[in-house]
CSV table of C-alpha atoms and ligand atoms in Angstrom, one decimal:
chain,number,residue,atom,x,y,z
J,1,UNK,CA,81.4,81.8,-42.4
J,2,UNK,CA,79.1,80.7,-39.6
J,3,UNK,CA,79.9,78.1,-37.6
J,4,UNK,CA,77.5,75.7,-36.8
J,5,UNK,CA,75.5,75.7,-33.4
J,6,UNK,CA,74.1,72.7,-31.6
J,7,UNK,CA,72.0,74.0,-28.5
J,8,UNK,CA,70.4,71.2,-25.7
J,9,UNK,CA,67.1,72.4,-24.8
J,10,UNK,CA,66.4,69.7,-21.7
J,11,UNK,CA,63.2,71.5,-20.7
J,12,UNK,CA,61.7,69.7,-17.4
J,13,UNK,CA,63.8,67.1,-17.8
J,14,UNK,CA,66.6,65.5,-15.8
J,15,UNK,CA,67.6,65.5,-12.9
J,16,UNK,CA,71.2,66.1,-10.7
J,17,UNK,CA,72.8,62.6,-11.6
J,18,UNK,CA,71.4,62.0,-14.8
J,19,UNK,CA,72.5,65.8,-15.7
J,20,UNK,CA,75.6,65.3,-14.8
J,21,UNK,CA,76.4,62.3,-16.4
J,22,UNK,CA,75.3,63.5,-19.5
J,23,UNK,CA,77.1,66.6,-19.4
J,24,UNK,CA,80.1,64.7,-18.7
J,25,UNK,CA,79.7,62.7,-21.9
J,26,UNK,CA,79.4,66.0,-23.8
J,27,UNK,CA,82.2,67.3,-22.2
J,28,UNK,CA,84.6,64.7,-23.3
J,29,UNK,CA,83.0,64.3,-27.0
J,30,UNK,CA,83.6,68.3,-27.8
J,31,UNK,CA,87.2,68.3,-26.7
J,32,UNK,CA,88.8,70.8,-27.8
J,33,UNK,CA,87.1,71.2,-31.1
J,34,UNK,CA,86.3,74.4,-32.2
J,35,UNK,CA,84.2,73.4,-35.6
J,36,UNK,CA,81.2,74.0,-33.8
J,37,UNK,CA,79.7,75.7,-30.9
J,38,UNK,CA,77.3,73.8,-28.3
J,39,UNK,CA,75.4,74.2,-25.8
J,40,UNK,CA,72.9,72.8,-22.7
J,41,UNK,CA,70.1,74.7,-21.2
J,42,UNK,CA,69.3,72.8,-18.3
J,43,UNK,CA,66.3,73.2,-15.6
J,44,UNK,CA,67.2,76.3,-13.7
J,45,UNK,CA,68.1,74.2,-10.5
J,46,UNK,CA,71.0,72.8,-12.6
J,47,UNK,CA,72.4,75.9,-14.2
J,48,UNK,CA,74.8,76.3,-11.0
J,49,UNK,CA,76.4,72.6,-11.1
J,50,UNK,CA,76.3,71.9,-14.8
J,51,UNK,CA,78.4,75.2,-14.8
J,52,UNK,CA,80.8,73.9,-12.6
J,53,UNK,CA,81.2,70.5,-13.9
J,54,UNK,CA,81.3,72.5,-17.8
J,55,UNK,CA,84.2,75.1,-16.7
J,56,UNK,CA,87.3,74.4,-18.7
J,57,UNK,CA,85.7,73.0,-21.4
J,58,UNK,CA,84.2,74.9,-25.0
J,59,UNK,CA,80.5,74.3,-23.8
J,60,UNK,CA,78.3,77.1,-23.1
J,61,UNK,CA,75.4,76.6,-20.1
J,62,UNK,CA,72.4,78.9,-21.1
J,63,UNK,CA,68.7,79.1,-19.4
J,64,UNK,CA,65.6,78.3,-20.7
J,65,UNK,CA,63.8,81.4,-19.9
J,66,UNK,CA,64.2,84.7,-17.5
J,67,UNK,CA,62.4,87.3,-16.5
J,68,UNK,CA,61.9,90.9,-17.9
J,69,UNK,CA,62.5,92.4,-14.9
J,70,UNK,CA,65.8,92.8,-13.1
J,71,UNK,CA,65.2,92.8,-9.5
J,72,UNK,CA,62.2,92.8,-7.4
J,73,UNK,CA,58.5,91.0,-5.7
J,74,UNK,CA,58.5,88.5,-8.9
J,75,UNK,CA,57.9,85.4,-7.3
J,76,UNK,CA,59.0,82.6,-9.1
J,77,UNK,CA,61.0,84.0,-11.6
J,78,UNK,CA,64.6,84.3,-11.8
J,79,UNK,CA,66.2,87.3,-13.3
J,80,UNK,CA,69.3,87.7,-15.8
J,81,UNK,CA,72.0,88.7,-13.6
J,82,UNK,CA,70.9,85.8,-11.3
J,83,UNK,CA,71.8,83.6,-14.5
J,84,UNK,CA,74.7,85.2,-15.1
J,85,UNK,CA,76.1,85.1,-11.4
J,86,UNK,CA,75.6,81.1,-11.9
J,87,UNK,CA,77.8,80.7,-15.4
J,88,UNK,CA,74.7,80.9,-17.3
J,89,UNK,CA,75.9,82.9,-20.9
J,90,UNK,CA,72.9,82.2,-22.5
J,91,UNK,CA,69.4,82.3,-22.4
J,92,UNK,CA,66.2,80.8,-25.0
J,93,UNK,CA,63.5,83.9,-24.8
J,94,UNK,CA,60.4,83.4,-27.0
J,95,UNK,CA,60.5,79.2,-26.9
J,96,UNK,CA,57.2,78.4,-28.0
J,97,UNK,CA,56.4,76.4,-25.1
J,98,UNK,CA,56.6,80.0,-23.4
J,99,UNK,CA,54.4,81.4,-25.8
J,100,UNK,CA,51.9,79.1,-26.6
J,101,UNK,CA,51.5,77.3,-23.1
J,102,UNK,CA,52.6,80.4,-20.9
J,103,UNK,CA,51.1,82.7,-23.1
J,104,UNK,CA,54.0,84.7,-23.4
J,105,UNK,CA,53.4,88.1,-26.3
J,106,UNK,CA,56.0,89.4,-28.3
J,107,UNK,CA,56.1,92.6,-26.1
J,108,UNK,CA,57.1,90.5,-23.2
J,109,UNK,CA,59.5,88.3,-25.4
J,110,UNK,CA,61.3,91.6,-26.2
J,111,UNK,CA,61.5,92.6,-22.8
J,112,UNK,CA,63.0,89.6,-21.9
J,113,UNK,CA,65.7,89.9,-24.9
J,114,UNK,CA,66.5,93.8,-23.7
J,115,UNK,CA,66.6,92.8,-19.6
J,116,UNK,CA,69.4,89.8,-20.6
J,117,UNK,CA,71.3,91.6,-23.0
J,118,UNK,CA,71.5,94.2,-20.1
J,119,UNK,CA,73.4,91.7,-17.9
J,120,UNK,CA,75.8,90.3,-20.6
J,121,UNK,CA,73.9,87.4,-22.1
J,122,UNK,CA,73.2,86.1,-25.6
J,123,UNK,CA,69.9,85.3,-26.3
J,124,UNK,CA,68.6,82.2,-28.5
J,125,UNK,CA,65.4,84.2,-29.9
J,126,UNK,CA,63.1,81.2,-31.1
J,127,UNK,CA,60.5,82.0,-33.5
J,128,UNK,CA,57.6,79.8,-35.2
J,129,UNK,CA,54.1,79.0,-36.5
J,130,UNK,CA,51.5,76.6,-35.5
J,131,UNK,CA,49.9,74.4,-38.2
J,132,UNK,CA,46.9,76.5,-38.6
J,133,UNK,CA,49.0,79.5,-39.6
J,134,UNK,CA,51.0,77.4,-41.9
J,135,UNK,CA,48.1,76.0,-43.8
J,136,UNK,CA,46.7,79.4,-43.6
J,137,UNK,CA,49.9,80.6,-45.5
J,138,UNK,CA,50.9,82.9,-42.6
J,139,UNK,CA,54.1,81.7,-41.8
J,140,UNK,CA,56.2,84.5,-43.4
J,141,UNK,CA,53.3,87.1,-41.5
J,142,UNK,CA,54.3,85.2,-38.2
J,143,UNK,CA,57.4,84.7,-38.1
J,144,UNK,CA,58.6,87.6,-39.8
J,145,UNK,CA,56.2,89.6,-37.2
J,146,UNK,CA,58.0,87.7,-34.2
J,147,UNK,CA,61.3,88.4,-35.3
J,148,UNK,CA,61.2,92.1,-35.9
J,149,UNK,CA,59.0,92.6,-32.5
J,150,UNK,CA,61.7,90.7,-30.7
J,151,UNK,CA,64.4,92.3,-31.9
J,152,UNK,CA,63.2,95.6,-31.3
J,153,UNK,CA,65.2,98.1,-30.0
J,154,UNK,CA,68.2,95.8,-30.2
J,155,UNK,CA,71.3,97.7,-31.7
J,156,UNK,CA,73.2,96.3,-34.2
J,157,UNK,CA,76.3,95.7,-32.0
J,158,UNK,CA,73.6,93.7,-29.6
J,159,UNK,CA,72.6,91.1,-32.9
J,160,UNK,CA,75.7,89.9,-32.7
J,161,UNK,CA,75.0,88.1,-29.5
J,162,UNK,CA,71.8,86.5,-30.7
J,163,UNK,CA,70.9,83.4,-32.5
J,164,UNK,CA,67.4,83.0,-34.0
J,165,UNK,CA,65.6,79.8,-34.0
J,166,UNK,CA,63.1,79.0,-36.9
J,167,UNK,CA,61.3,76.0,-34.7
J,168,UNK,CA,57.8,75.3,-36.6
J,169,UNK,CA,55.5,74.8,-33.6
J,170,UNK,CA,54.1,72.0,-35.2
J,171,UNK,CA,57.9,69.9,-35.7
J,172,UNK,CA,58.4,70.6,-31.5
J,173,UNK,CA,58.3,67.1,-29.8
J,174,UNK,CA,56.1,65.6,-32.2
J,175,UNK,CA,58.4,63.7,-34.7
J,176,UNK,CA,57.3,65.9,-37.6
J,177,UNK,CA,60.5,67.5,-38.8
J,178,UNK,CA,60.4,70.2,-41.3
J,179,UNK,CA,61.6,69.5,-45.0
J,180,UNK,CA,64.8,70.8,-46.0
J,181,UNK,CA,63.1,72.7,-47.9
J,182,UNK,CA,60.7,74.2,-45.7
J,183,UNK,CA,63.4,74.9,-43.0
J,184,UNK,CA,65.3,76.6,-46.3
J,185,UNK,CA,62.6,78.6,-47.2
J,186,UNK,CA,61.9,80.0,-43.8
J,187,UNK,CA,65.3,80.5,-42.9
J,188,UNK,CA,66.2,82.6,-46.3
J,189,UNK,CA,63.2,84.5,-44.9
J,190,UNK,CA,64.1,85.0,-41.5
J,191,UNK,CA,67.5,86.2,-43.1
J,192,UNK,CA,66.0,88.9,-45.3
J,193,UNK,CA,64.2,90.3,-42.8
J,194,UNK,CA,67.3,90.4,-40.8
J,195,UNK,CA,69.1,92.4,-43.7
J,196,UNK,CA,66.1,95.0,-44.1
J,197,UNK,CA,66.1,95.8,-40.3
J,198,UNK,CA,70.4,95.7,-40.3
J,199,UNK,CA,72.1,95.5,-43.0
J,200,UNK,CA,72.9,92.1,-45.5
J,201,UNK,CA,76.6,91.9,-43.8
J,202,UNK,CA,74.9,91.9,-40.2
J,203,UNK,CA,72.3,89.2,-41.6
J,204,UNK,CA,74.5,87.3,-42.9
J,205,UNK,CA,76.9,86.9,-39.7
J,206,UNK,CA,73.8,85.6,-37.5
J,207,UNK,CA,73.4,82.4,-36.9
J,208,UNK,CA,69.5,80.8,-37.7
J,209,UNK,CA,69.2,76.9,-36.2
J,210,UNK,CA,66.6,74.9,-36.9
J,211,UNK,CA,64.1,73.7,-34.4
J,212,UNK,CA,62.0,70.4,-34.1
J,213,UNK,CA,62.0,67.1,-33.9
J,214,UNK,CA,65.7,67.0,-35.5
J,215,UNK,CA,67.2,63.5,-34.4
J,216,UNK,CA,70.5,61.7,-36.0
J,217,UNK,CA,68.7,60.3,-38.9
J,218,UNK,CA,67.7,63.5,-39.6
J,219,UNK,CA,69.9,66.3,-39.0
J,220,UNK,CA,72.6,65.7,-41.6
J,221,UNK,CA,69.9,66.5,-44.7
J,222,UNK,CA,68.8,70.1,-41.9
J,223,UNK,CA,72.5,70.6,-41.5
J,224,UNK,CA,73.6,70.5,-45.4
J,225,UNK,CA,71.0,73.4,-46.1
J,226,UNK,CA,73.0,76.6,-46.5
J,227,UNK,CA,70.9,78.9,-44.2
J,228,UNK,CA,70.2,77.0,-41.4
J,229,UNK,CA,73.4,77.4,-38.9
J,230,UNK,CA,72.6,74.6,-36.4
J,231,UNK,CA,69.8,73.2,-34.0
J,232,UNK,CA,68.2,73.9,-31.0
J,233,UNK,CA,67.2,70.6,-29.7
J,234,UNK,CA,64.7,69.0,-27.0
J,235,UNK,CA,64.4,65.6,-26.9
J,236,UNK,CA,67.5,64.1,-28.7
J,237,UNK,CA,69.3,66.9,-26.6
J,238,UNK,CA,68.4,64.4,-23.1
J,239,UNK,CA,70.9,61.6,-24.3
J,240,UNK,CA,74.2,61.5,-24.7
J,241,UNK,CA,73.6,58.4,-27.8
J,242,UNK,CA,70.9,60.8,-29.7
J,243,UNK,CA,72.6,64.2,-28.9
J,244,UNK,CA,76.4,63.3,-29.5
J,245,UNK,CA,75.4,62.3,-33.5
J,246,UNK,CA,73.9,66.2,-33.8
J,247,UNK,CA,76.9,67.9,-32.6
J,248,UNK,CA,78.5,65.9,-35.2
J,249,UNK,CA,76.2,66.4,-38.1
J,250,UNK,CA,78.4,68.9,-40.3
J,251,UNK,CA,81.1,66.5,-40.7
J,252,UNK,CA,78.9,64.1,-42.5
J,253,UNK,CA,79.0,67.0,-45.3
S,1,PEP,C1,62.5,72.4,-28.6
S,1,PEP,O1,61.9,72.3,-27.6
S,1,PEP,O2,63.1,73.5,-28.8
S,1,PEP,C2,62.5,71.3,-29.6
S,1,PEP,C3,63.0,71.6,-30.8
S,1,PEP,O3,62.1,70.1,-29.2
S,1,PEP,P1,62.2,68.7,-30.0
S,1,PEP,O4,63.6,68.6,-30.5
S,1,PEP,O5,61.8,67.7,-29.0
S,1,PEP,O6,61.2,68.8,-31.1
């Protein structure tokens, strides 16, 4: 059984106070629950003091992006075990905001997964095609192809601590959500792949959210589908009144 996993993606967004406040309002919403995981992924300037102000409670703090290499004349990047020394236990590698605006390969995007498994983190490996690929029926081709290069070299043992995201570049801050159906079909994809690389039982125990442009009106129809485990969310994710509804989504089963 996997339990379902609500992930805050705040991007450039936020800053001290209004982080805090938010995280606050998180805080005291999960309780002690333990029917679902969540998680914020603040600006790295915020990783430190959301940390903090999360300690005690059942809510992971997680990066939104680090760099391949562990140490070194990188300027401007900050390395896993940096994350790690701050609370971070998480990190998105692969968002496509990374690859598509950053241009960040898969090579790279598989470095980054091997450099913060390295230092103790799980990853949220986010996979997805643009429109074009879509209409061009490539989705399977791309995603598929992302997966597999991300993951590789990753020992079974090592899966365990990721989390794939199917997020359709085309859904991501647009208001186009996929279909149930789509995010079904992908997801049952992603899955197989998973099983041919591992094995079915390995597959079966990792978690695949959804990505894009889920909101509260949306999410409970994403949430009933039986292969997608959860969302990683941007914009709902930056208020407490649109983010609060998601982490709740599976109890409107
Ligand atoms: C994201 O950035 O991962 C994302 C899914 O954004 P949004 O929810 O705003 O579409």
């Amino acid at each position: 059984m996997r339990k379902p996993f609500i992930a805050g993606n705040w991007k450039m967004n936020l800053e001290r106070k209004s982080a805090l406040d938010l995280v606050a309002r998180i805080k005291e919403h999960v309780g002690a629950r333990d029917d679902v995981d969540v998680a914020v992924f603040p600006p790295f300037v915020y990783v430190d003091e959301v940390a903090r102000a999360l300690r005690g409670s059942k809510i992971a703090v997680g990066a939104q992006n680090c760099c391949d290499e562990p140490h070194g004349a990188f300027t401007g990047e900050i390395s896993a075990a940096q994350l790690a020394d701050v609370g971070a236990t998480l990190v998105i590698l692969g968002h496509s905001e990374r690859r598509h605006v950053y241009g960040e390969g898969n090579e790279l995007v598989n470095r980054k997964v091997h450099a913060a498994l390295d230092k103790g983190l799980a990853v949220i490996l986010c996979v997805g095609e643009t429109l074009e690929q879509r209409q061009a029926k490539q989705t399977e081709k791309v995603i598929g192809g992302q997966l597999t290069a991300g993951l590789a070299g990753v020992s079974a043992r090592d899966l365990l601590k990721i989390t794939i995201a199917y997020e359709p570049v085309w859904a991501i801050g647009t208001g186009q959500v996929a279909t149930a159906k789509q995010a079904g079909e992908a997801h049952a994809y992603l899955r197989g792949v998973l099983g041919g690389v591992y094995t079915d039982s390995l597959a079966d125990q990792t978690r695949i959210q959804y990505g894009g442009s889920v909101k509260p009106d949306n999410v409970k129809e994403l949430l009933l589908v039986p292969d997608v485990d959860g969302c990683l969310v941007g914009g709902a994710s930056l208020k407490a009144e649109t983010f609060l509804p998601l982490i709740d989504g599976r109890r409107m089963r």
